[in-house]
Short mmCIF file of C-alpha atoms and ligand atoms in Angstrom, two decimals:
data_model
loop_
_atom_site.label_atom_id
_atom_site.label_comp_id
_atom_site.label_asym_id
_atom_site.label_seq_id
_atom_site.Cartn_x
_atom_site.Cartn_y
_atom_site.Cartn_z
CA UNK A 1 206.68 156.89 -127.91
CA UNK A 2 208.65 154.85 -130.70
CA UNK A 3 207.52 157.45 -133.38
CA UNK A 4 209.82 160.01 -132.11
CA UNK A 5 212.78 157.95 -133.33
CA UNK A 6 214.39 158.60 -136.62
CA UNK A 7 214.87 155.55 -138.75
CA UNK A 8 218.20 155.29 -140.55
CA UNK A 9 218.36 152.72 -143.06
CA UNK A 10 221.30 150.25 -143.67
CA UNK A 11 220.33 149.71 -147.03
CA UNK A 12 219.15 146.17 -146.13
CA UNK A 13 216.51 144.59 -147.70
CA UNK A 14 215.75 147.20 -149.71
CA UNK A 15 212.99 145.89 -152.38
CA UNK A 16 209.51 146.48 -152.52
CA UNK A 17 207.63 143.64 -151.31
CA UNK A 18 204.28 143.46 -150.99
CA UNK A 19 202.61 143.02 -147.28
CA UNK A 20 205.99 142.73 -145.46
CA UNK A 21 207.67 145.60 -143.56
CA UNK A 22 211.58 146.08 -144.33
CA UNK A 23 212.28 144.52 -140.60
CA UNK A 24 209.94 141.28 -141.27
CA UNK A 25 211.94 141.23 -144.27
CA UNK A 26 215.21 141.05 -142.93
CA UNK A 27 213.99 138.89 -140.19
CA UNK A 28 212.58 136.39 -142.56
CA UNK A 29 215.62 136.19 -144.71
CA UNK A 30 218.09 136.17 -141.88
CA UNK A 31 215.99 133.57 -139.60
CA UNK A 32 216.36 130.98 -142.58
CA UNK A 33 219.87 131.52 -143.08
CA UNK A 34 220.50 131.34 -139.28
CA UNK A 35 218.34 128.13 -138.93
CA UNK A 36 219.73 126.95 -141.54
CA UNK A 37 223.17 126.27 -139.84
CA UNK A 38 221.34 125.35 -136.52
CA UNK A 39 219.78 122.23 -137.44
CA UNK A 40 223.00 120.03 -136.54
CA UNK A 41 221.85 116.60 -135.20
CA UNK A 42 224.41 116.07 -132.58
CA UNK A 43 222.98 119.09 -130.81
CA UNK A 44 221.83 123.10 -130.30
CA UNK A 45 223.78 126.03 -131.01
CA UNK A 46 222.41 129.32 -130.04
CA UNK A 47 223.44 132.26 -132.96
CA UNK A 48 224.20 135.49 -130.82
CA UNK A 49 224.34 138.99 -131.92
CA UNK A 50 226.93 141.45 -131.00
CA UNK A 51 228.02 144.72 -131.86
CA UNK A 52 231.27 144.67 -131.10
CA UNK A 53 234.71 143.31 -131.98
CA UNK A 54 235.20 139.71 -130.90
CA UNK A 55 238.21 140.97 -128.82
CA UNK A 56 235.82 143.57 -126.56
CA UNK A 57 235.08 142.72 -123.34
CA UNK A 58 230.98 142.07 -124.22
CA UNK A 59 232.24 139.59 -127.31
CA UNK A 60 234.74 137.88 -124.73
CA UNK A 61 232.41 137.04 -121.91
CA UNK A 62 229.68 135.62 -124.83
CA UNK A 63 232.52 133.15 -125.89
CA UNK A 64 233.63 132.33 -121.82
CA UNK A 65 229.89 131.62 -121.66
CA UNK A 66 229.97 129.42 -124.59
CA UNK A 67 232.52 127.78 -123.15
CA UNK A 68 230.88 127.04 -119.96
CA UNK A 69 227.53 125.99 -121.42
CA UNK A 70 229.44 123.19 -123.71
CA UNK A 71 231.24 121.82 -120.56
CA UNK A 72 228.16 122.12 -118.37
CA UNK A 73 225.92 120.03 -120.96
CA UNK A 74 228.56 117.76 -122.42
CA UNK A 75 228.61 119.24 -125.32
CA UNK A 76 224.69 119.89 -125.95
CA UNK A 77 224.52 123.01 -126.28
CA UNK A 78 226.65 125.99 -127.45
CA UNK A 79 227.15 129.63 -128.61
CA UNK A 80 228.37 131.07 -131.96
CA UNK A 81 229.36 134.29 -131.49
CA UNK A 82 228.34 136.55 -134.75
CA UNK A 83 230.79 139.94 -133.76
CA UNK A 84 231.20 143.14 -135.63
CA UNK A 85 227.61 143.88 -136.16
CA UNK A 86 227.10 140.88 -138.82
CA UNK A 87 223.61 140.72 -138.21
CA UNK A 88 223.26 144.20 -138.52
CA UNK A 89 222.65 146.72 -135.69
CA UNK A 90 221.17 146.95 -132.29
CA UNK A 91 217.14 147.96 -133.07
CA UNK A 92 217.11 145.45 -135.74
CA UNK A 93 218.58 142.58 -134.14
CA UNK A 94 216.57 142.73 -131.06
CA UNK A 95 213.44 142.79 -133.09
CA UNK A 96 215.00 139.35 -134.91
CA UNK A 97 215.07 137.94 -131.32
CA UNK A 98 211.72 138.81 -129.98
CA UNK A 99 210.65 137.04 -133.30
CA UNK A 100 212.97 133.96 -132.71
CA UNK A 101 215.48 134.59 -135.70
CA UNK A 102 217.81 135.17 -132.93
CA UNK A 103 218.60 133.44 -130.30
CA UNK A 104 220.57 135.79 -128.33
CA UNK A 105 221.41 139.74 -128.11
CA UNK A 106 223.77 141.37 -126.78
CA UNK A 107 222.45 144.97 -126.50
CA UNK A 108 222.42 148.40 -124.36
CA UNK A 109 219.79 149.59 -122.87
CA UNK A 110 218.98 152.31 -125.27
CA UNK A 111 217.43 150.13 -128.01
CA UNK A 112 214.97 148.50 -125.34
CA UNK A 113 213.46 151.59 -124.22
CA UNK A 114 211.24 151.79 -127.25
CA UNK A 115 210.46 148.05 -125.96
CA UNK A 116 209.66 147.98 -122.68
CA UNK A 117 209.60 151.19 -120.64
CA UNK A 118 211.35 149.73 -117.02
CA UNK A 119 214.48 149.90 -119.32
CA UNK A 120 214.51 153.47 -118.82
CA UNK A 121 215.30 153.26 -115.06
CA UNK A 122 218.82 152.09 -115.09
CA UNK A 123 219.25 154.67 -118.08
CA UNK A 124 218.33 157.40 -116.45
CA UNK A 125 221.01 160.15 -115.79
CA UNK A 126 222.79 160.16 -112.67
CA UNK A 127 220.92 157.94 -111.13
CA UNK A 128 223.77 155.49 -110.39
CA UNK A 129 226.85 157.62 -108.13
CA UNK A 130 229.32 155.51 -109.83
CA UNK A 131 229.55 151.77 -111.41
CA UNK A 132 229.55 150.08 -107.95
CA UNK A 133 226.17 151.27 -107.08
CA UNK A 134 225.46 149.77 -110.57
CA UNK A 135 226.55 147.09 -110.19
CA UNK A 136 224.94 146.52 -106.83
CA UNK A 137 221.80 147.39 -107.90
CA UNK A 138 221.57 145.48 -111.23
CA UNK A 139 222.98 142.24 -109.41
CA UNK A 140 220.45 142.84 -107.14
CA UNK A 141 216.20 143.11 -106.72
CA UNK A 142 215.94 146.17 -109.08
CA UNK A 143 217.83 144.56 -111.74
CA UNK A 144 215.71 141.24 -111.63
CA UNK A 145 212.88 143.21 -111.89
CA UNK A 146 214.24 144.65 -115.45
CA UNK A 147 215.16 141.59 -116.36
CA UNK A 148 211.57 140.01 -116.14
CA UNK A 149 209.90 142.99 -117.56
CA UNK A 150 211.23 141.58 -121.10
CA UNK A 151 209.65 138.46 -121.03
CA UNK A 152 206.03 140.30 -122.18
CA UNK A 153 208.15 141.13 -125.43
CA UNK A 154 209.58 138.22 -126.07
CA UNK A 155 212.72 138.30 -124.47
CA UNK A 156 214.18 136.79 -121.45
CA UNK A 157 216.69 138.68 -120.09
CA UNK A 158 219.71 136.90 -118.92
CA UNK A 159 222.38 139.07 -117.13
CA UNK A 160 223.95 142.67 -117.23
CA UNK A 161 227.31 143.13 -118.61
CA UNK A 162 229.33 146.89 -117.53
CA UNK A 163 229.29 149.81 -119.72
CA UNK A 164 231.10 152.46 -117.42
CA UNK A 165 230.37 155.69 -117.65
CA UNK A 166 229.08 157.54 -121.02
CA UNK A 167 230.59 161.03 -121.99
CA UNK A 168 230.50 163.21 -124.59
CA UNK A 169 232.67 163.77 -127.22
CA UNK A 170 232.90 166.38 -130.03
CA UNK A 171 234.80 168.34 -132.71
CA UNK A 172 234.47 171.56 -131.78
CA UNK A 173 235.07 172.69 -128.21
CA UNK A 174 235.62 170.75 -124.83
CA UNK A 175 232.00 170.70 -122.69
CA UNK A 176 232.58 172.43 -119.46
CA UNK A 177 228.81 173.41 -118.56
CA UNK A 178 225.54 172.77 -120.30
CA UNK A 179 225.60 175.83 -122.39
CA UNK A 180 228.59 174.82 -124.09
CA UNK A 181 226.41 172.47 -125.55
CA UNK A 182 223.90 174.55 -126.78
CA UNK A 183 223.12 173.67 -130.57
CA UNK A 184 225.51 170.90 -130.86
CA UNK A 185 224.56 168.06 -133.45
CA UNK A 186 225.03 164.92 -131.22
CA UNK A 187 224.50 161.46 -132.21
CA UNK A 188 222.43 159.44 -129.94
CA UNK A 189 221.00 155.92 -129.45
CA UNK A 190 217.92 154.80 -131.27
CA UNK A 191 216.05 155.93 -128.06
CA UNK A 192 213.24 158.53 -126.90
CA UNK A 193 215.13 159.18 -123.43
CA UNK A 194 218.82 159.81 -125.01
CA UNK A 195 216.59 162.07 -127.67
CA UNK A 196 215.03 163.89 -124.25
CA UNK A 197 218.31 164.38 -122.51
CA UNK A 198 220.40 165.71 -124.96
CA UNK A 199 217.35 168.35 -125.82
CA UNK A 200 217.36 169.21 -122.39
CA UNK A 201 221.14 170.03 -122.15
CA UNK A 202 220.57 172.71 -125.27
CA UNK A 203 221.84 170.19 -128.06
CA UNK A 204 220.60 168.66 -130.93
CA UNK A 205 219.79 164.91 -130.73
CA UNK A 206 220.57 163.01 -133.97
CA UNK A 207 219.31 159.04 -133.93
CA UNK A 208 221.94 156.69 -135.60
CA UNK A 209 223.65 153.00 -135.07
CA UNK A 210 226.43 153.08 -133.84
CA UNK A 211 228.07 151.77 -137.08
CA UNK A 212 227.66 155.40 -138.69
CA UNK A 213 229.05 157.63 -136.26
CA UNK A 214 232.82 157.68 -137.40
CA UNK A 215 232.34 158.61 -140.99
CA UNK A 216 229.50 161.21 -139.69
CA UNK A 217 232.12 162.86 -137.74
CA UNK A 218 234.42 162.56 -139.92
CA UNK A 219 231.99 164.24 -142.77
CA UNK A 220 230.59 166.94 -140.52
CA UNK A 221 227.07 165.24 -140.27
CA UNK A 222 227.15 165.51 -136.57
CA UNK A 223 229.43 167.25 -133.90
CA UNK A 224 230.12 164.86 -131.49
CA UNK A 225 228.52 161.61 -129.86
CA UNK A 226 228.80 160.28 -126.23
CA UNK A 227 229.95 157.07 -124.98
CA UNK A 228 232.27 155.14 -122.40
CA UNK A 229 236.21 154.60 -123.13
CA UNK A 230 236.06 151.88 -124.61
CA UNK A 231 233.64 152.65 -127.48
CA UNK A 232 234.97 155.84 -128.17
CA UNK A 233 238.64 154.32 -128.50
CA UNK A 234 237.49 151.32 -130.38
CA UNK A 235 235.15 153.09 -133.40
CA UNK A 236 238.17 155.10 -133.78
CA UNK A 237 235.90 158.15 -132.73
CA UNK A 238 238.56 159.91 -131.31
CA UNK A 239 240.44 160.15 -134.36
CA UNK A 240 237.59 162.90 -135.53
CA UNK A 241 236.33 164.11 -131.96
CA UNK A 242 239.34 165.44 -130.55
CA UNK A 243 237.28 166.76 -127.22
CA UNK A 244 236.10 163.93 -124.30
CA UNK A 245 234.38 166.29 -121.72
CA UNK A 246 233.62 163.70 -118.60
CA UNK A 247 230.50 164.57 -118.12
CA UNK A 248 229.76 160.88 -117.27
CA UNK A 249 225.90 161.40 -117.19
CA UNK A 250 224.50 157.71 -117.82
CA UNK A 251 225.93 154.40 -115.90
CA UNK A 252 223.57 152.56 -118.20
CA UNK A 253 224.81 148.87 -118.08
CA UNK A 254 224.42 146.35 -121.49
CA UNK A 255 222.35 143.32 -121.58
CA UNK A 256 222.63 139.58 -122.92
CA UNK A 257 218.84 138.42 -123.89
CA UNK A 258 217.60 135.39 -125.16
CA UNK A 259 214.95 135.06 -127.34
CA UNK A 260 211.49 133.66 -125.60
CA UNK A 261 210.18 131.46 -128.45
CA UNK A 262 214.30 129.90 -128.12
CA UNK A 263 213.73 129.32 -124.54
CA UNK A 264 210.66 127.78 -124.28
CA UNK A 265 211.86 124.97 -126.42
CA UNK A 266 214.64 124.05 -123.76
CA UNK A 267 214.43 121.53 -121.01
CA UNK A 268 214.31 122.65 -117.53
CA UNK A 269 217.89 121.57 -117.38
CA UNK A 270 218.90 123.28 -120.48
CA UNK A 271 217.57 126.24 -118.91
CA UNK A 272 219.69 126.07 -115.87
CA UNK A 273 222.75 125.72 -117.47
CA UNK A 274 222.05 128.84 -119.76
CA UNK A 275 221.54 131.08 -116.72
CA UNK A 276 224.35 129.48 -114.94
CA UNK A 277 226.51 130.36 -117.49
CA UNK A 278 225.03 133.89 -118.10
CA UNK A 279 225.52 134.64 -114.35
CA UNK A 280 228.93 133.31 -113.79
CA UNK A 281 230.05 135.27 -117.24
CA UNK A 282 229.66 138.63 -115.54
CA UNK A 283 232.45 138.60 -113.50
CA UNK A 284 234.51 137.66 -116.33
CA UNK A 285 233.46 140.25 -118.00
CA UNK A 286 234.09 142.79 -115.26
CA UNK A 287 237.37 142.44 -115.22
CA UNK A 288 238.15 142.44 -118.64
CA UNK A 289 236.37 145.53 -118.51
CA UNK A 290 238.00 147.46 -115.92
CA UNK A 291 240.98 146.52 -117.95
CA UNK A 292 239.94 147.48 -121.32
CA UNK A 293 238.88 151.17 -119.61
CA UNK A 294 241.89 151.93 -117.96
CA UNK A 295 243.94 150.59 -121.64
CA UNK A 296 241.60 152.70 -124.08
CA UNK A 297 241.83 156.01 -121.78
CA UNK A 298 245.08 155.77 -122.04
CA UNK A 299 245.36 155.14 -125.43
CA UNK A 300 242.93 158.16 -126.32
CA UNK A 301 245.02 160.38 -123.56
CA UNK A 302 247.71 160.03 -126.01
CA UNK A 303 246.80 160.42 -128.95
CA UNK A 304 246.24 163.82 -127.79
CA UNK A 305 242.53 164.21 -126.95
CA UNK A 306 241.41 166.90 -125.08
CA UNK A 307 239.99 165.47 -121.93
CA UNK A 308 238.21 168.11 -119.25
CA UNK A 309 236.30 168.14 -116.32
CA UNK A 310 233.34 169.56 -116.06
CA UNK A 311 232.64 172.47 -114.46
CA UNK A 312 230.12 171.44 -111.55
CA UNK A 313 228.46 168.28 -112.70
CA UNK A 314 225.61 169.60 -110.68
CA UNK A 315 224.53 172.37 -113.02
CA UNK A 316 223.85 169.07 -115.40
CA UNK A 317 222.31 167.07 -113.07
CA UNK A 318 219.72 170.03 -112.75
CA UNK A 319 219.60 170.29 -116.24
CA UNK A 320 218.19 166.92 -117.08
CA UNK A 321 215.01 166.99 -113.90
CA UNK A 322 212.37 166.88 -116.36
CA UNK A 323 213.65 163.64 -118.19
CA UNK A 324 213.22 162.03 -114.77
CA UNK A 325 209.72 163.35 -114.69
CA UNK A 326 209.08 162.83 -118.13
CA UNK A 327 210.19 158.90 -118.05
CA UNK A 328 208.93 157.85 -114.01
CA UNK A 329 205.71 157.50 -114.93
CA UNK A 330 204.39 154.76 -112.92
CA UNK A 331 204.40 153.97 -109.55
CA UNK A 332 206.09 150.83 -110.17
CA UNK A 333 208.70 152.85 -111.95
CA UNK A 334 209.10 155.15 -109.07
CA UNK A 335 209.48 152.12 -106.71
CA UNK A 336 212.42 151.08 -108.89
CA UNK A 337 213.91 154.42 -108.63
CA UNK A 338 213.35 154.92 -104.92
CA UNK A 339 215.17 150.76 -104.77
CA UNK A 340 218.30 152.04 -106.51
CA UNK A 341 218.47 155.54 -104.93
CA UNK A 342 218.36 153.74 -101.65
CA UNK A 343 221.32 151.59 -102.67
CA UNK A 344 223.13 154.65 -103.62
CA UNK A 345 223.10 155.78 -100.20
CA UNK A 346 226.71 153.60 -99.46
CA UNK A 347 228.24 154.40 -102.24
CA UNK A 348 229.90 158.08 -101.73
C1 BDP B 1 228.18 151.10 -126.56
C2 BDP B 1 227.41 149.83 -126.32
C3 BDP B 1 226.75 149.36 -127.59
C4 BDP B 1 225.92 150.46 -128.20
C5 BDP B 1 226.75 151.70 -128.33
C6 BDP B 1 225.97 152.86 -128.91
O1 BDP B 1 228.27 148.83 -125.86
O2 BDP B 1 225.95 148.24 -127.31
O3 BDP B 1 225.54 150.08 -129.45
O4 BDP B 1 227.32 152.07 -127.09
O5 BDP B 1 226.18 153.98 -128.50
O6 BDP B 1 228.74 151.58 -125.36
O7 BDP B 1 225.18 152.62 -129.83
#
């Protein structure tokens, strides 16, 4: 499935050497240097990866849980937030945590979905009605379930942070039905179902990290991109994509993992407190959220964006049937599907 995915390089790591794949490579290099600074007597910091600023709402909730876990084990244990995409971006950090180089990720869902295929669910489009039946559902059974279905990789997945509502954006027209799409150069995710639904809705999906899609804009590389508020505001995206079309078609939420091979050295105790301070970071984080929306849609609302509705989100929901088909697949994955439509039903 993972061979559909376009690679594009960073420029890492770049020499030939012999036996080792460019990802070893940079997980090799970066593990020492990361270990490195970890061997501290007096106790255990975990290194965690983030894409973001250190002031967005994912960043902010990784340092209130660092906070928590020092107080909860006197000062054992703790987190050192690497922000900004220091340790490069989402596909190759996650691979540095299943291998251990890592200790913990914070990622969306896109990158796992070459990982583990349950990851798809919750990405889906339109399955969630809005970010409360996300959030009920993640916080509930189904989302334990995708949580677990990381450990076979290497990963133990500790909570779901928010990611509202993705949209697209673009430099040439606002996105009022599907066919206004049709031919469009959008950037996606480094993932096989983003790839699917954008081909589905006419357009053309381009893989990238994140980290590339301003200046591609910007240099007519691609046409647009789709994402929440926040991310759109923050990489400045709006400055080239002067069109936010609400077509809000994924609820996908983000994840904070922990590598395996990390967590099997902890006590039981240890293990506790991690998870206790995972959990109780989500609410934390949901507010600061909700905040951070409502601040960066107004911020992009006037700069002078055009925003639209779409015509009759409807006409995309139909659109996008065969990616359903093409990624429920199992009838364990249509269980999880039937679990979250059947929380949907309160949520108008
Ligand atoms: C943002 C997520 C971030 C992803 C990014 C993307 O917070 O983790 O890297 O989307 O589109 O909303 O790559």
């Amino acid at each position: 499935m993972g061979d559909r995915i376009i690679r594009r390089g960073r420029g890492l790591a770049s020499f030939p050497q012999p036996g080792l794949s460019r990802r070893q490579m940079i997980a090799s290099g970066l593990s020492a240097m990361l270990l490195a600074g970890c061997s501290k007597a007096s106790g255990t910091t975990f290194r965690v990866a983030e894409i973001h600023p250190s002031n967005y709402p994912t960043s902010m909730a990784i340092t209130e849980m660092g906070r928590l876990i020092e107080g909860y084990s006197d000062g054992k244990l703790s987190m050192k937030l690497y922000a900004g995409g220091q340790l490069g971006e989402e596909r190759d950090t996650l691979e540095m945590t299943t291998f251990g180089g890592i200790d913990m990720n914070r990622v969306s869902l896109g990158p796992l979905n070459s990982i583990e295929p349950m990851t798809n669910i919750p990405g889906l489009p339109f399955i969630f009605k809005n970010v409360a039946h996300m959030r009920d559902a993640m916080d509930g059974a189904p989302g334990r379930q995708v949580l677990r279905s990381l450990e076979p990789h290497g990963l133990i997945g500790l909570c779901f942070y928010d990611s509202g509502a993705r949209s697209f954006y673009n430099t040439k027209r606002p996105i009022r039905k599907p066919e206004d799409m049709k031919g469009m150069k959008l950037r996606v995710q480094n993932s096989d179902l983003f790839v699917s639904l954008i081909q589905e809705l006419g357009g053309n999906p381009t893989p990238m990290p994140l980290g590339e899609v301003y200046q591609s804009l910007v240099q007519g590389v691609i046409d647009g991109a789709e994402n929440n508020w926040p991310s759109y505001f923050e990489g400045r995206h709006f400055e080239a994509a002067k069109y936010y079309s609400l077509t809000q078609h994924v609820i996908a939420p983000e994840l904070l993992v922990m590598s395996r091979q990390r967590w099997e050295k902890l006590s039981a105790s240890e293990q506790e407190i991690v998870r206790k301070s995972a959990d109780e970071s989500v609410p934390y984080m949901r507010k600061l959220w909700d905040l951070k929306t409502l601040d960066a849609e107004k911020a992009v609302r006037a700069s002078g964006v055009e925003v639209n509705e779409v015509d009759d989100q409807q006409a995309f929901v139909d659109r996008v049937q065969p990616v359903w088909s093409e990624y429920i697949k199992t009838p364990a994955e249509q269980k999880l599907v039937d679990e979250i439509a059947e929380m949907g039903v309160d949520h108008a």
